[in-house]
Amino acid sequence: MALRRRQLLLGFAGASGLALAGCGDQRASTPPVPAKIRFDPVAGPQPAPARAPGTVTVTDGTLSSVEWIDETGRPLPGAPAPDHKSWVSAEPLGYGHTYTVKAVAKGETGDITATANYTTPRPDRIVDVALRSASQEDLAENDTYGVGFVLVAHFTEAVDPAAAEAALKVETTPAVPGAWYWLDDRNAHWRPEFYYAPGSRITVTANHFGVPLGDGAYGRRDQRVSVTIGAAHVAIADDNTKMIDVFDNGTLVRSMPTSMGKGGSAVIGGRQLSFWTRPGIYTVLDRTDPVIMDSASYGLPTNTSLGYRTTIHHAVRISHDGIYVHELAGSMWAQGNTNVSHGCLNISPDDATWFFDFVIPGDVVEVRNTGGEPLDIWQNGDWSIPWPEWQQGRAHT
């Protein structure tokens, strides 16, 4: 019995060994896989987005060649990845082109070829945007502005505000909430609820290239620029005291007697002119030394009893309709006690020289307790608009 059992066990072992040997001889064969080519954007009946790069991707193979040619025969520049699994154009597709694309890839089954055809949008209008400060000067990288800096986006033609705003991005460090206020369909202003903290950095990005902006218009280009905020310079001009108190980071550094607008109005040439210094929050727009002040520039002829044309030194402009903080030795008798100007803030030559050297664009000048209508946004009154009202002026995206 013991012998028989041993023989059975040996028999199973032998059968098992034969079975294993038989399995080892049955080798599976995998069929070769052809390469596959993909184009992006995906070709179709609709125009391809102009701002997209051309991309070719291959799976189960490597790219041998790519030709992406426009209607003039010009090849779209580009380069393959080091592994030759993809190719990306070095520039976006652009406006108003017809492209013919051909790619060859090598796979296990040999070479394959794929082709595609594209058109891109042909705009009725191409619209640019200028990124500026409140002075209407274009921003330059790393410019420095005061804590009342207002960002301006000026479009060369009318746009759909919602579409244009969606492609505008403002980043602040430290982060503060802010909003765009659209004056019309070509001009938008951005500011936070409160003045910036000194040392803040503001970066604005306008990604408008290839973006439809309404009524057949498309954006011309993408832009990005960053500026910084300097010290907190705030000047408070109070008509009750007829003084301008100037603060540097919250510390009073100078008090200057002033004479502001004498008030009242006159109808000249059928136009009513006001001689108030409007109350509100102004910002410094620019500084000029000297400046020629001509009353005819705002509708008051120089040959009338109220008209003037004179050269003024150390003039700091704070409104788009010609309000300055400037020296005027001839009104020093009135400075601190009587308003005699046409609307400007007169100060002594010494104070004007100091103030001219102290301020930069974006510094704040608050005018309080004067008569006349409140400062309007078109005059440089962005900060005079209450925050809830400012938020209502934004495009609804």
Coordinates of N, CA, C and O in Angstrom, one line a residue, residues 36-40 55-59 63 84-88 105:
K36 N -1.4 57.3 -33.0 CA -2.6 58.2 -33.1 C -2.1 59.6 -33.0 O -1.4 60.0 -32.1
I37 N -2.7 60.5 -33.8 CA -2.3 61.9 -33.8 C -3.6 62.7 -33.4 O -4.7 62.5 -33.9
R38 N -3.4 63.7 -32.6 CA -4.5 64.6 -32.1 C -4.0 66.1 -32.4 O -2.9 66.4 -32.1
F39 N -4.9 66.8 -32.9 CA -4.7 68.3 -33.1 C -5.6 69.1 -32.1 O -6.7 68.7 -31.9
D40 N -5.0 70.1 -31.6 CA -5.7 71.1 -30.7 C -5.3 72.5 -31.2 O -4.2 72.8 -31.4
T55 N -1.4 72.8 -31.4 CA -0.7 71.7 -30.6 C -1.0 70.4 -31.4 O -2.1 70.2 -31.8
V56 N 0.0 69.6 -31.5 CA -0.1 68.3 -32.1 C 0.5 67.3 -31.0 O 1.5 67.5 -30.5
T57 N -0.3 66.2 -30.7 CA 0.0 65.2 -29.7 C -0.1 63.9 -30.4 O -1.0 63.6 -31.1
V58 N 0.9 63.0 -30.1 CA 0.9 61.6 -30.6 C 0.9 60.6 -29.4 O 1.6 60.9 -28.4
T59 N 0.1 59.6 -29.5 CA 0.2 58.5 -28.6 C 0.6 57.2 -29.3 O 0.3 57.1 -30.5
L63 N 6.5 61.8 -33.1 CA 6.3 62.6 -34.3 C 7.5 62.7 -35.2 O 8.6 62.8 -34.7
H84 N 9.5 63.9 -28.5 CA 8.8 63.9 -29.8 C 7.4 63.3 -29.7 O 6.9 62.7 -30.6
K85 N 6.8 63.5 -28.5 CA 5.4 63.1 -28.3 C 4.5 64.2 -28.6 O 3.2 64.0 -28.7
S86 N 5.0 65.4 -28.7 CA 4.1 66.6 -29.0 C 4.8 67.7 -29.7 O 6.1 67.7 -29.7
W87 N 4.1 68.6 -30.2 CA 4.6 69.8 -30.9 C 3.7 71.0 -30.5 O 2.4 70.8 -30.6
V88 N 4.2 72.1 -30.2 CA 3.4 73.3 -29.8 C 3.9 74.5 -30.6 O 5.2 74.7 -30.6
A105 N 3.6 60.7 -38.0 CA 4.1 60.0 -36.7 C 4.5 58.6 -37.1 O 3.9 57.9 -38.0

